[in-house]
Coordinates of C-alpha atoms in Angstrom, one line a residue:
Chain A
M1 CA -14.2 17.3 -0.5
K2 CA -16.6 18.1 2.3
A3 CA -16.8 14.5 3.5
L4 CA -13.1 14.3 4.0
E5 CA -13.0 17.6 6.0
E6 CA -15.7 16.2 8.2
K7 CA -13.8 13.0 8.6
I8 CA -10.7 14.8 9.6
L9 CA -12.6 16.8 12.2
K10 CA -14.2 13.7 13.5
D11 CA -11.4 11.1 13.5
G12 CA -8.2 13.1 13.2
S13 CA -6.1 14.7 15.9
V14 CA -3.3 17.3 16.0
L15 CA -0.1 16.4 17.7
P16 CA 2.8 18.8 18.6
G17 CA 5.0 19.8 15.7
N18 CA 2.1 20.4 13.2
I19 CA 1.5 16.7 12.8
L20 CA -2.0 15.7 11.8
K21 CA -2.8 12.2 12.9
V22 CA -5.2 10.5 10.5
G23 CA -3.8 7.0 10.9
S24 CA -7.1 5.7 12.1
F25 CA -8.7 6.0 8.7
L26 CA -6.2 7.1 6.0
N27 CA -2.8 5.6 6.9
Q28 CA -2.0 2.6 9.0
Q29 CA -5.7 1.8 9.4
M30 CA -7.7 2.4 6.3
D31 CA -11.4 3.0 6.1
V32 CA -11.5 1.4 2.7
G33 CA -15.2 2.3 1.9
F34 CA -14.3 5.9 2.5
L35 CA -11.1 5.7 0.6
M36 CA -13.1 4.3 -2.4
K37 CA -15.1 7.6 -2.3
M38 CA -11.9 9.6 -2.4
G39 CA -10.7 7.6 -5.4
K40 CA -14.0 8.4 -7.2
E41 CA -13.6 12.1 -6.5
I42 CA -10.0 12.0 -7.9
A43 CA -11.3 10.2 -11.0
R44 CA -14.0 12.9 -11.4
L45 CA -11.5 15.7 -11.2
Y46 CA -9.1 14.1 -13.8
K47 CA -11.6 12.3 -16.0
K48 CA -10.9 14.4 -19.1
E49 CA -7.1 13.9 -18.9
K50 CA -6.8 10.5 -20.5
I51 CA -4.6 9.3 -17.7
T52 CA -2.8 6.0 -18.4
K53 CA -1.1 5.3 -15.0
I54 CA -0.9 6.5 -11.5
L55 CA 2.4 6.9 -9.6
T56 CA 2.8 7.2 -5.8
V57 CA 5.5 6.4 -3.2
E58 CA 5.5 3.5 -0.8
A59 CA 4.1 2.9 1.8
S60 CA 1.3 5.3 2.8
G61 CA 0.5 6.4 -0.7
I62 CA -0.3 2.9 -1.9
A63 CA -3.9 2.8 -0.6
I64 CA -5.0 6.1 -2.1
A65 CA -3.2 5.2 -5.3
V66 CA -5.1 1.9 -5.5
V67 CA -8.5 3.4 -5.0
A68 CA -7.8 6.2 -7.5
A69 CA -6.6 3.6 -10.0
A70 CA -9.7 1.5 -9.5
A71 CA -11.9 4.5 -10.2
L72 CA -9.9 5.6 -13.3
K73 CA -9.4 2.0 -14.5
V74 CA -5.7 2.3 -14.9
P75 CA -2.7 0.6 -13.3
A76 CA -0.9 2.1 -10.3
I77 CA 2.9 2.1 -9.6
F78 CA 4.6 2.9 -6.4
A79 CA 8.2 4.2 -6.2
K80 CA 10.3 2.3 -3.7
K81 CA 12.3 4.1 -1.1
S82 CA 15.9 3.3 -0.6
K83 CA 18.4 4.8 1.8
S84 CA 21.2 4.2 -0.6
S85 CA 21.7 6.4 -3.6
N86 CA 23.6 3.5 -5.1
V87 CA 20.8 2.0 -7.2
S88 CA 21.6 -0.1 -10.2
G89 CA 19.7 -1.6 -13.1
A90 CA 17.3 0.1 -15.5
L91 CA 15.7 2.4 -13.0
Y92 CA 14.4 6.0 -12.9
S93 CA 15.4 7.6 -9.6
A94 CA 15.2 10.8 -7.6
V95 CA 16.6 12.0 -4.3
V96 CA 14.0 13.2 -1.9
H97 CA 14.6 15.2 1.3
S98 CA 12.6 14.0 4.3
Y99 CA 11.7 16.9 6.5
T100 CA 10.3 14.5 9.2
H101 CA 13.5 12.5 9.5
N102 CA 15.9 15.2 8.3
T103 CA 17.6 12.8 5.9
D104 CA 17.7 12.2 2.1
Y105 CA 16.4 9.0 0.5
T106 CA 16.2 7.8 -3.0
I107 CA 13.0 6.7 -4.7
T108 CA 13.1 4.4 -7.7
V109 CA 10.8 3.0 -10.4
P110 CA 11.9 0.2 -12.9
A111 CA 12.4 1.8 -16.3
D112 CA 10.0 -0.6 -18.0
Y113 CA 7.0 0.6 -16.0
I114 CA 6.9 4.0 -17.6
S115 CA 7.0 4.7 -21.3
S116 CA 7.2 8.0 -23.1
D117 CA 3.5 7.9 -24.2
D118 CA 2.2 7.6 -20.6
R119 CA 0.1 10.3 -19.1
I120 CA 0.7 10.0 -15.4
L121 CA -1.2 11.2 -12.4
L122 CA 0.9 11.6 -9.2
V123 CA -1.0 10.6 -6.1
D124 CA -0.1 10.9 -2.4
D125 CA -1.8 10.9 1.0
F126 CA -0.1 14.2 2.2
L127 CA 1.4 17.3 0.6
A128 CA 3.5 19.5 2.9
N129 CA 6.8 20.7 1.5
G130 CA 6.3 19.0 -1.8
Y131 CA 9.6 17.2 -2.0
A132 CA 8.1 13.7 -2.6
L133 CA 5.9 15.0 -5.4
M134 CA 8.9 16.8 -7.0
G135 CA 10.8 13.5 -6.9
L136 CA 7.9 11.7 -8.6
K137 CA 7.6 14.4 -11.2
K138 CA 11.4 14.1 -12.0
I139 CA 11.0 10.4 -12.5
V140 CA 8.1 10.8 -15.0
E141 CA 10.0 13.5 -16.8
D142 CA 13.2 11.4 -17.0
A143 CA 11.0 8.7 -18.6
G144 CA 9.9 11.3 -21.2
A145 CA 6.3 10.8 -20.1
T146 CA 3.7 13.5 -19.3
V147 CA 2.8 14.6 -15.8
V148 CA -0.9 15.4 -16.0
G149 CA -1.1 16.6 -12.4
A150 CA -1.2 15.6 -8.8
A151 CA -4.1 14.3 -6.6
I152 CA -3.5 14.6 -2.9
A153 CA -5.7 13.5 0.0
I154 CA -4.7 16.2 2.5
E155 CA -2.6 19.3 1.8
K156 CA -1.0 21.3 4.6
G157 CA -1.7 24.6 3.1
F158 CA 0.4 26.4 5.6
Q159 CA 3.5 24.8 4.2
Q160 CA 4.9 25.9 0.9
G161 CA 4.7 22.7 -1.2
G162 CA 1.3 23.2 -2.8
D163 CA 1.9 26.8 -3.8
M164 CA 5.4 26.1 -5.1
L165 CA 4.1 23.2 -7.3
R166 CA 1.1 25.2 -8.6
R167 CA 3.4 28.2 -9.4
S168 CA 5.6 25.8 -11.4
G169 CA 2.6 25.1 -13.6
L170 CA 1.6 21.7 -12.1
R171 CA -2.1 21.1 -11.6
V172 CA -2.5 20.1 -8.0
E173 CA -5.9 18.9 -6.6
S174 CA -6.1 18.3 -2.9
L175 CA -9.3 16.8 -1.5
A176 CA -8.8 18.8 1.7
I177 CA -6.5 21.8 2.3
I178 CA -5.7 22.7 5.9
D179 CA -4.9 26.4 6.4
E180 CA -4.4 26.2 10.1
M181 CA -3.9 23.6 12.8
T182 CA -3.9 24.3 16.5
D183 CA -4.4 22.3 19.6
T184 CA -8.0 23.4 19.6
G185 CA -8.9 22.7 16.0
V186 CA -8.3 22.5 12.3
S187 CA -9.5 25.1 9.7
F188 CA -9.8 24.4 6.0
R189 CA -9.3 26.6 2.9
Chain B
M1 CA -7.9 -19.0 -8.9
K2 CA -7.4 -20.0 -12.5
A3 CA -7.2 -16.4 -13.7
L4 CA -4.2 -15.7 -11.3
E5 CA -2.4 -18.8 -12.5
E6 CA -2.8 -17.7 -16.1
K7 CA -1.6 -14.2 -15.2
I8 CA 1.5 -15.5 -13.5
L9 CA 2.3 -17.6 -16.6
K10 CA 1.7 -14.7 -18.9
D11 CA 3.3 -11.8 -17.0
G12 CA 5.5 -13.3 -14.3
S13 CA 9.1 -14.5 -14.6
V14 CA 11.4 -16.7 -12.6
L15 CA 14.8 -15.3 -11.5
P16 CA 17.7 -17.2 -10.0
G17 CA 17.2 -18.1 -6.3
N18 CA 13.6 -19.2 -6.6
I19 CA 12.4 -15.6 -7.0
L20 CA 9.1 -15.2 -8.8
K21 CA 8.9 -11.7 -10.3
V22 CA 5.3 -10.5 -10.5
G23 CA 6.1 -6.8 -9.9
S24 CA 4.5 -5.9 -13.2
F25 CA 1.0 -6.6 -12.0
L26 CA 1.0 -7.5 -8.3
N27 CA 3.7 -5.5 -6.5
Q28 CA 5.5 -2.4 -7.6
Q29 CA 3.1 -2.0 -10.5
M30 CA -0.5 -3.0 -9.8
D31 CA -3.1 -4.1 -12.3
V32 CA -5.8 -2.8 -10.0
G33 CA -8.7 -4.1 -12.1
F34 CA -7.2 -7.6 -11.7
L35 CA -6.5 -7.0 -8.0
M36 CA -10.1 -6.1 -7.5
K37 CA -11.1 -9.6 -8.8
M38 CA -8.6 -11.2 -6.4
G39 CA -10.2 -9.2 -3.6
K40 CA -13.7 -10.5 -4.5
E41 CA -12.4 -14.1 -4.5
I42 CA -10.9 -13.6 -1.0
A43 CA -14.3 -12.2 0.1
R44 CA -16.1 -15.2 -1.4
L45 CA -13.8 -17.6 0.4
Y46 CA -14.3 -15.9 3.8
K47 CA -17.8 -14.5 3.5
K48 CA -19.3 -16.7 6.3
E49 CA -16.6 -15.7 8.8
K50 CA -18.0 -12.4 10.0
I51 CA -14.6 -10.7 9.5
T52 CA -14.3 -7.3 11.1
K53 CA -10.8 -6.2 10.0
I54 CA -8.0 -7.1 7.7
L55 CA -4.4 -7.1 8.8
T56 CA -1.3 -7.1 6.5
V57 CA 2.3 -5.8 6.5
E58 CA 3.7 -2.8 4.7
A59 CA 4.4 -2.3 1.8
S60 CA 3.6 -5.0 -0.7
G61 CA 0.7 -6.4 1.3
I62 CA -1.2 -3.1 1.3
A63 CA -2.7 -3.3 -2.2
I64 CA -4.2 -6.8 -1.8
A65 CA -5.4 -5.9 1.7
V66 CA -7.2 -2.8 0.3
V67 CA -9.0 -4.8 -2.4
A68 CA -10.0 -7.6 0.0
A69 CA -11.2 -5.0 2.5
A70 CA -13.2 -3.3 -0.3
A71 CA -14.9 -6.6 -1.1
L72 CA -15.5 -7.6 2.5
K73 CA -16.6 -4.0 3.4
V74 CA -14.3 -3.9 6.5
P75 CA -11.3 -1.6 7.4
A76 CA -7.7 -2.8 6.7
I77 CA -4.7 -2.2 8.9
F78 CA -1.0 -2.6 7.9
A79 CA 1.7 -3.4 10.4
K80 CA 4.7 -1.1 10.1
K81 CA 8.2 -2.5 9.8
S82 CA 10.9 -1.2 12.0
K83 CA 14.5 -2.2 12.1
S84 CA 14.6 -1.4 15.8
S85 CA 13.1 -3.7 18.4
N86 CA 13.0 -0.7 20.6
V87 CA 9.4 0.3 20.0
S88 CA 7.5 2.4 22.5
G89 CA 3.9 3.5 23.0
A90 CA 0.8 1.3 23.1
L91 CA 1.8 -1.1 20.4
Y92 CA 1.4 -4.7 19.6
S93 CA 4.6 -6.0 18.1
A94 CA 6.3 -9.2 16.8
V95 CA 9.8 -10.0 15.6
V96 CA 9.9 -11.4 12.0
H97 CA 12.9 -13.0 10.4
S98 CA 13.5 -11.9 6.8
Y99 CA 14.9 -14.9 4.8
T100 CA 15.5 -12.6 1.8
H101 CA 17.7 -10.1 3.7
N102 CA 18.8 -12.5 6.4
T103 CA 17.9 -10.1 9.2
D104 CA 15.2 -9.6 11.8
Y105 CA 12.8 -6.8 11.8
T106 CA 9.9 -5.8 14.2
I107 CA 6.4 -5.2 13.0
T108 CA 4.0 -3.0 15.0
V109 CA 0.4 -2.1 15.1
P110 CA -1.0 0.6 17.5
A111 CA -2.9 -1.1 20.3
D112 CA -6.2 0.9 19.7
Y113 CA -6.6 -0.5 16.1
I114 CA -7.4 -4.1 17.4
S115 CA -9.9 -4.9 20.1
S116 CA -10.6 -8.3 21.6
D117 CA -13.9 -8.7 19.8
D118 CA -12.3 -8.3 16.3
R119 CA -12.4 -11.3 13.9
I120 CA -9.3 -10.7 11.8
L121 CA -8.3 -12.0 8.4
L122 CA -4.5 -11.9 7.7
V123 CA -3.7 -11.0 4.1
D124 CA -0.4 -10.9 2.2
D125 CA 0.9 -11.0 -1.3
F126 CA 3.3 -13.9 -0.8
L127 CA 3.6 -16.9 1.5
A128 CA 7.0 -18.7 1.6
N129 CA 8.4 -19.5 5.0
G130 CA 5.5 -18.1 6.8
Y131 CA 7.4 -15.9 9.2
A132 CA 5.5 -12.7 8.4
L133 CA 2.1 -14.4 8.9
M134 CA 3.3 -15.9 12.2
G135 CA 4.2 -12.3 13.3
L136 CA 0.8 -11.0 12.3
K137 CA -0.9 -13.9 14.1
K138 CA 1.0 -13.2 17.3
I139 CA -0.1 -9.5 17.1
V140 CA -3.8 -10.5 16.8
E141 CA -3.5 -13.0 19.6
D142 CA -1.7 -10.5 21.9
A143 CA -4.7 -8.2 21.4
G144 CA -7.0 -11.0 22.5
A145 CA -8.7 -11.0 19.1
T146 CA -9.6 -13.9 16.8
V147 CA -7.5 -14.9 13.8
V148 CA -10.1 -16.2 11.3
G149 CA -7.5 -17.3 8.7
A150 CA -5.1 -16.1 6.1
A151 CA -5.7 -15.1 2.5
I152 CA -2.6 -15.1 0.3
A153 CA -2.2 -14.1 -3.4
I154 CA 0.7 -16.5 -4.2
E155 CA 2.0 -19.3 -2.0
K156 CA 5.4 -20.9 -2.7
G157 CA 4.2 -24.5 -2.0
F158 CA 7.7 -25.8 -2.2
Q159 CA 8.6 -23.8 1.0
Q160 CA 7.4 -24.9 4.4
G161 CA 5.3 -21.9 5.5
G162 CA 1.9 -22.9 4.2
D163 CA 2.1 -26.5 5.4
M164 CA 3.4 -25.4 8.8
L165 CA 0.6 -22.9 9.3
R166 CA -2.1 -25.3 8.2
R167 CA -0.8 -28.0 10.6
S168 CA -1.0 -25.5 13.4
G169 CA -4.7 -25.2 12.7
L170 CA -4.8 -21.9 10.8
R171 CA -7.0 -21.7 7.7
V172 CA -4.8 -20.6 4.8
E173 CA -6.4 -19.9 1.4
S174 CA -3.9 -19.1 -1.3
L175 CA -5.3 -17.9 -4.7
A176 CA -2.4 -19.7 -6.4
I177 CA 0.0 -22.3 -5.0
I178 CA 3.2 -22.9 -6.9
D179 CA 4.6 -26.4 -6.5
E180 CA 7.7 -26.0 -8.7
M181 CA 9.5 -23.1 -10.4
T182 CA 12.3 -23.7 -12.9
D183 CA 13.9 -21.6 -15.6
T184 CA 11.6 -23.2 -18.1
G185 CA 8.3 -22.8 -16.2
V186 CA 6.0 -22.7 -13.2
S187 CA 3.7 -25.5 -12.2
F188 CA 0.7 -25.1 -9.9
R189 CA -0.8 -27.4 -7.2

């Protein structure tokens, strides 16, 4: 999505440790008009897939999930993060490794929000090592539902998550794929 | 907002401890089409106020903030929750007491997301004791910006937050105000 690449170049910045800072329009501050366009692009990419629900992880995935759901006219669900693996009740859960914080956390979705006839699109703001998406995929599969694919705002193409997930057969559509980030710039695939 | 009251009666449920469960359409699972209508109602209520930004708290406030921002055509910001009060960098912060978890947490917003000429609408999914809104109000005031008012999806009118904030002079618009919740039903103001 050319407009997203331009927005990253204009409003994003690269911090030490391969961190791309896009908090001014995509994360903590949200340019909602621009996000709505991203949601429409996701809907265009997946319009033939008869998607019934969108699944993301709190907190930074919620905004992009909401705009994609608005464009696809389906509900959105977010998995909650818990530090404890001791979750109870009728929940689907998965353990996700956080590379940023070097710790594991558990994500959960109430069992009654996903049924076996759902066709689910996974949505997230970033794709790097792919651990969060793998956790979401496990939750949908545990529910016996279908993972249609994943829609990502920004993929860090120099990390292995996107390639790994595509090799596993998952359709992954990223609105922008960054191949290289340096102090002096960002280059896209 | 009559449609929200009907939705609460149809899809909500009351759990012990005065907990209203609306997770199936407003929180962890989001009926985004319905949320968009709520966003439009918030925009209608505040359309004369020249709002420049919306401010909420992660995670459950993000969806309602996004739809309100879409309708008002302004950016939305969410304050991040931190368990530590030891926050650094150019941040505005406030300490908020969580009645549910009986603990304090700190909410933060990067200083460069709010400027003194901003006219800010506070948005949240629930209003009970009002502590989260007071924290958001402090952050906006610390930034020298104007708090135009607050827009809430569901106010627990039997708790003191809404009355306290209105007495302090803040405009508070709640799309549904619950006066009483019992095992057998919910009654609205």
